[in-house]
CSV table of C-alpha atoms in Angstrom, one decimal:
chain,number,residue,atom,x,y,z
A,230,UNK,CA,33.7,55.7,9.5
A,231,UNK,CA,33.2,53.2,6.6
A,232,UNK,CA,36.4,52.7,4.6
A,233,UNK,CA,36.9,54.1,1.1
A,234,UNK,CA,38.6,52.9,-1.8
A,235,UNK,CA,40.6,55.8,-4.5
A,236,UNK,CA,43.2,55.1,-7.1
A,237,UNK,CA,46.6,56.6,-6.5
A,238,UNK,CA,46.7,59.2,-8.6
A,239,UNK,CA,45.0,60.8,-12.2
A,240,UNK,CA,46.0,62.6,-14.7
A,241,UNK,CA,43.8,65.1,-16.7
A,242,UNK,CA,44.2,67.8,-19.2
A,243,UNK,CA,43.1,71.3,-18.8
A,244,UNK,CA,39.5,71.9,-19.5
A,245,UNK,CA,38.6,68.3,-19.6
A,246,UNK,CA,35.8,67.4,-16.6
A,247,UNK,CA,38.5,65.6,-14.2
A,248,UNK,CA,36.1,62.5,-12.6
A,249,UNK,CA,37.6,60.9,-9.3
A,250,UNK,CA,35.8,58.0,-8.2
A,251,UNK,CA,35.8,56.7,-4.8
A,252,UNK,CA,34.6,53.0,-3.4
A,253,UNK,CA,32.5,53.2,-0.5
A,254,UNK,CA,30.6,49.0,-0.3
A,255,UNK,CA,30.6,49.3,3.4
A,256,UNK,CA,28.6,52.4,4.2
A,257,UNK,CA,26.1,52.6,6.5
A,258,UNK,CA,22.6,54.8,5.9
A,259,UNK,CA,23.4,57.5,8.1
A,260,UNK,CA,27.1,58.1,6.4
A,261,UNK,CA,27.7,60.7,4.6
A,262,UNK,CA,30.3,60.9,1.7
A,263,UNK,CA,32.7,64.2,1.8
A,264,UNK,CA,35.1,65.6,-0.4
A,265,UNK,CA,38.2,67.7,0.2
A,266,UNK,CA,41.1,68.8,-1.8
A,267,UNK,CA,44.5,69.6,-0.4
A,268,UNK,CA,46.5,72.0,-2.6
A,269,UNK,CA,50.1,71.0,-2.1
A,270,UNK,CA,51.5,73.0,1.4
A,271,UNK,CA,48.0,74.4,2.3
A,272,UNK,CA,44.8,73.2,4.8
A,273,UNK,CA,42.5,70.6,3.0
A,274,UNK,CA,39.4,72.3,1.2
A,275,UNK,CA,36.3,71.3,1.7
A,276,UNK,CA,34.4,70.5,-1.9
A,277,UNK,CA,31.4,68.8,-1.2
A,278,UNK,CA,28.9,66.1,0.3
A,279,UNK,CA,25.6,64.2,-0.1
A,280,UNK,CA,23.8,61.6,1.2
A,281,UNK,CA,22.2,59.8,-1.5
A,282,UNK,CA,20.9,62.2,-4.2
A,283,UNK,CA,23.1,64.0,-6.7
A,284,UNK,CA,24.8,66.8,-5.1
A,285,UNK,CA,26.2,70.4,-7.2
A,286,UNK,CA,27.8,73.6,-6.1
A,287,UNK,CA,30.3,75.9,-8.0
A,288,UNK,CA,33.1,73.4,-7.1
A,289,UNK,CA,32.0,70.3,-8.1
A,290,UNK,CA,29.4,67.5,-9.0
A,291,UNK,CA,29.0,65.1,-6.7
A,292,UNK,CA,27.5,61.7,-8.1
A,293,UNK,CA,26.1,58.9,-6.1
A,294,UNK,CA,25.3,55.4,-7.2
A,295,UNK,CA,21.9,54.3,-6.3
A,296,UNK,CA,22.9,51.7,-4.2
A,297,UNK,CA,25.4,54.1,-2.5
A,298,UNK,CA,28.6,52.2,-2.9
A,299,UNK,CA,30.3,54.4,-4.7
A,300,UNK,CA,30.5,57.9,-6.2
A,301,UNK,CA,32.1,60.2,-8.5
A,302,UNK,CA,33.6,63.6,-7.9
A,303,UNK,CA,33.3,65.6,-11.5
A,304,UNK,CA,35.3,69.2,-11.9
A,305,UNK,CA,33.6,70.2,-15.0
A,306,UNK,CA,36.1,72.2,-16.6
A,307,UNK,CA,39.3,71.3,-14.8
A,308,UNK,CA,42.1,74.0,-14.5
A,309,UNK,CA,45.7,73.9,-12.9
A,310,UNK,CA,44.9,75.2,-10.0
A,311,UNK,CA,42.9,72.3,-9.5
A,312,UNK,CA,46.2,70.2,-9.2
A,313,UNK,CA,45.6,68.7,-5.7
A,314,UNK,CA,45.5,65.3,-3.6
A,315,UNK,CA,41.4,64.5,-3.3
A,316,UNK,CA,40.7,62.8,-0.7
A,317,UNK,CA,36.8,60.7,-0.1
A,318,UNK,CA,35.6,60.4,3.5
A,319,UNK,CA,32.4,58.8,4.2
A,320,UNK,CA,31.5,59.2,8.2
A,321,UNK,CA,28.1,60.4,9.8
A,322,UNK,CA,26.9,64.0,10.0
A,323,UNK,CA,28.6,65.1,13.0
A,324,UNK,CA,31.2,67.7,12.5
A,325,UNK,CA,31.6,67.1,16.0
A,326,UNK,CA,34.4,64.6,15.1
A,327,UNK,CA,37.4,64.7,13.6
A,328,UNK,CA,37.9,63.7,9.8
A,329,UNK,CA,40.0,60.6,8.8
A,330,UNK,CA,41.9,61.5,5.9
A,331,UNK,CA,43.0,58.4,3.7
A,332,UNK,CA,45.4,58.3,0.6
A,333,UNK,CA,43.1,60.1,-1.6
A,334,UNK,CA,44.0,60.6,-5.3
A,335,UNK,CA,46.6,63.1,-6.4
A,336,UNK,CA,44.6,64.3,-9.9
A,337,UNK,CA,47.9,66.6,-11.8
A,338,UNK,CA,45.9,68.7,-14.4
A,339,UNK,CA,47.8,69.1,-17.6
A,340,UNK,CA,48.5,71.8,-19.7
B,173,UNK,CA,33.1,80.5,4.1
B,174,UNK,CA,34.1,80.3,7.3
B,175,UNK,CA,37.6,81.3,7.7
B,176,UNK,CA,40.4,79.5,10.1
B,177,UNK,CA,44.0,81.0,10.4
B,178,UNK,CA,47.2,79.8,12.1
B,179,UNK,CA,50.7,81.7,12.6
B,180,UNK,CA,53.4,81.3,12.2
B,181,UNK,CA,52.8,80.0,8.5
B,182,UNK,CA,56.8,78.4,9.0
B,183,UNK,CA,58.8,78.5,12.1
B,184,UNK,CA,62.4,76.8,11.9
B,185,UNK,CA,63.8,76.4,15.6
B,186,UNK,CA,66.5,74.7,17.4
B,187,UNK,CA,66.1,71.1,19.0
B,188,UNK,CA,65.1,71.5,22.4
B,189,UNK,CA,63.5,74.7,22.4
B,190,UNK,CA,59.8,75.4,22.2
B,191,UNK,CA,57.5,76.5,19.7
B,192,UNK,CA,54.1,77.5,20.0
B,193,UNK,CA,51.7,77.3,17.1
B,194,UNK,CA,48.1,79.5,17.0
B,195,UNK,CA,45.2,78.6,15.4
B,196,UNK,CA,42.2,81.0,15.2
B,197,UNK,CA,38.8,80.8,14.2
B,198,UNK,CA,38.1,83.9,12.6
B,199,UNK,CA,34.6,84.7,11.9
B,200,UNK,CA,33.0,81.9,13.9
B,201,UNK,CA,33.1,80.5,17.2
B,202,UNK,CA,34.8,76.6,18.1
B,203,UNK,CA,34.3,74.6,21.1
B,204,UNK,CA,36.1,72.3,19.4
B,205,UNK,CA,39.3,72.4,17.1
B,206,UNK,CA,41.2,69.6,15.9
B,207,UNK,CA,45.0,69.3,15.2
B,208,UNK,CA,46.5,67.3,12.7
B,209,UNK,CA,50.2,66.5,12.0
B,210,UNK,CA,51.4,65.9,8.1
B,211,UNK,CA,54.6,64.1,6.7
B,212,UNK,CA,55.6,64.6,3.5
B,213,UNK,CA,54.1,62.8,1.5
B,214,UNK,CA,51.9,61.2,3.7
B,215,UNK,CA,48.4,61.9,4.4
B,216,UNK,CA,47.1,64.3,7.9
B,217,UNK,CA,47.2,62.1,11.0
B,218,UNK,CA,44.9,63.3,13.9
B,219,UNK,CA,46.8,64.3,17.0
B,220,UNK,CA,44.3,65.5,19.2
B,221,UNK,CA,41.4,67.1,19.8
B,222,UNK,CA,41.2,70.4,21.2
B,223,UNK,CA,38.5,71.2,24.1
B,224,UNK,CA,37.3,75.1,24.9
B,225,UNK,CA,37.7,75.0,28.9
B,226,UNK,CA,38.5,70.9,29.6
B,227,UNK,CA,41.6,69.3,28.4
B,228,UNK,CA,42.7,68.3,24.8
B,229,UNK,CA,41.6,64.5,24.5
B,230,UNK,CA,44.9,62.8,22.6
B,231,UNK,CA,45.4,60.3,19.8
B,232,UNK,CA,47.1,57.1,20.7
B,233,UNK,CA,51.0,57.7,21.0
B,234,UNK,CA,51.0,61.2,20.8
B,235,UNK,CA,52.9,62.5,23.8
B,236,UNK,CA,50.5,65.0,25.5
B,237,UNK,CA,53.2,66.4,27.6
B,238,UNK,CA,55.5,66.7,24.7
B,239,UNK,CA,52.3,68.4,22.7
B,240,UNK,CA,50.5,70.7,24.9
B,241,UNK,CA,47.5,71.9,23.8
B,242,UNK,CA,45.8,75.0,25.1
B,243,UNK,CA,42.2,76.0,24.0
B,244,UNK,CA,41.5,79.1,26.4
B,245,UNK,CA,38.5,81.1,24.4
B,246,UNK,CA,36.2,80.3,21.6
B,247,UNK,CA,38.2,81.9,18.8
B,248,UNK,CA,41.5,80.0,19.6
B,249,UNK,CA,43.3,77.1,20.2
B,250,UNK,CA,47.4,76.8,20.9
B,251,UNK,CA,49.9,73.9,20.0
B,252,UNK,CA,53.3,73.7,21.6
B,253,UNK,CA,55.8,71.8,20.7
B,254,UNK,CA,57.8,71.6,23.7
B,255,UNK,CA,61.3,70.3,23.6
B,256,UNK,CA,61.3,70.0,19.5
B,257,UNK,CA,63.3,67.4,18.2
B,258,UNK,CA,64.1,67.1,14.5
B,259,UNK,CA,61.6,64.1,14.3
B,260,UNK,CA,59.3,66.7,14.8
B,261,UNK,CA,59.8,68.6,11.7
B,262,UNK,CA,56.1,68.7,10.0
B,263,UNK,CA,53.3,70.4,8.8
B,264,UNK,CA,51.2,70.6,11.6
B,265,UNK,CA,47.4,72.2,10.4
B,266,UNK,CA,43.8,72.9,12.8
B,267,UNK,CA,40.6,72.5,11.9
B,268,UNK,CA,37.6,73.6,13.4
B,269,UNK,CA,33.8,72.3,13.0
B,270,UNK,CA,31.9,75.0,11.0
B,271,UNK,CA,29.0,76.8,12.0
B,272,UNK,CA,25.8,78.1,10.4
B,273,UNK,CA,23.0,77.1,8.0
B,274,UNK,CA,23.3,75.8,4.5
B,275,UNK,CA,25.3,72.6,5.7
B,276,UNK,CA,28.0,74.5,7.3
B,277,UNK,CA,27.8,72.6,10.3
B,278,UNK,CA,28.7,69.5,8.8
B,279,UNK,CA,32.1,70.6,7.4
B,280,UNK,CA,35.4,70.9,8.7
B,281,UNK,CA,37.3,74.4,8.1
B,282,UNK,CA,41.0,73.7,7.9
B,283,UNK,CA,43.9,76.7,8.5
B,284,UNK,CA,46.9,76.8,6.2
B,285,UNK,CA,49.6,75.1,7.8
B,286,UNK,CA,52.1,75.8,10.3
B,287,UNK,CA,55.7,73.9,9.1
B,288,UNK,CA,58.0,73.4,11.3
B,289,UNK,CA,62.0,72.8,10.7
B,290,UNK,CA,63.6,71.6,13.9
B,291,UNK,CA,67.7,71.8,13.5
């Protein structure tokens, strides 16, 4: 799995659009770049993925740079229960495998 | 979504006693599962990988007779700690490759947790 690159941590106010980048230089054409949340003291969440194109679902944006070496996760409206540690994970389309979970960024929302 | 359970949600045992964690794939069906083992504040570490009828394949340096892992049907998949030490003391959490159109094959359902407090 290519490595990935996300600051630390973010901080964001309530209602603000919350946008959590994520360095990917070394990926590969057939990788994929994933997005999870973990909730403190729960199972990781799965948010979203794309290949190239621009990717949305009721979660999230998902925002790829044309030359696919980085991207941007965007919660439009953020709330506090979107308080979590994000974590990027670019790896091939195989759920076959495990997932390697880096740092990711622990994003606090703000009242 | 696809839905993945474990129980006990938090189990607090004694050091050298066993503990057995379950994780369940609910509405779906997993040949594989996948086990991961979380320190505070540290991100999930992959223990091992859990294989419906053949053996659990392990990480490197986890113990696999300390850490038996038992994957007897498609729906479910067992961790035991055996021995526990306090070292062990974690958040332990499965995951299990989904299933279906729209994608779901390429994600990764994850249960809620299991900690565990060894004294």
């Amino acid at each position: 799995d290519a490595k990935t690159t996300q600051p630390t941590s973010m901080d964001c106010a309530e209602g603000r659009a919350a946008n959590l980048p994520c360095n990917h230089s070394t990926i590969s054409g057939n990788e994929y770049v994933y997005w999870y949340r973990q909730i403190h003291s729960q199972g990781p969440q799965y948010i979203i993925h794309g290949l190239k194109n621009n990717e949305t679902n009721e979660m999230a944006s998902l925002i790829i740079t044309e030359d696919r070496k980085s991207s941007t996760l965007i919660l439009p409206h953020a709330t506090l229960r979107d308080t979590a540690v994000y974590y990027c994970i670019v790896r091939v389309s195989n759920s076959g495998y495990a997932l390697n979970f880096g740092k990711g960024t622990s994003l606090l929302v703000t009242p | 979504g696809a839905v993945v359970s474990q129980h006990p949600s938090r189990v607090i045992c004694k050091s050298g006693t066993s503990v057995k964690i379950e994780c369940r794939s609910l509405d779906f069906q997993a040949t594989t599962m996948f086990w991961y083992r979380q320190f505070p504040k540290q991100s999930l570490m992959l223990m091992a990988t859990s294989n419906e009828g053949s053996k659990a394949t392990y990480e490197q340096g986890v113990e696999k007779d300390k850490f038996l892992i038992n994957h007897a049907s498609l729906t479910l998949s067992t961790l035991t700690v055996t021995s526990a030490h306090p070292e062990d003391s974690s958040f332990y959490i499965c995951s299990a490759p989904g299933a279906g159109g729209n994608g779901a094959q390429e994600t990764q359902y994850f249960g809620p947790g299991t900690r565990l407090l060894v004294l």
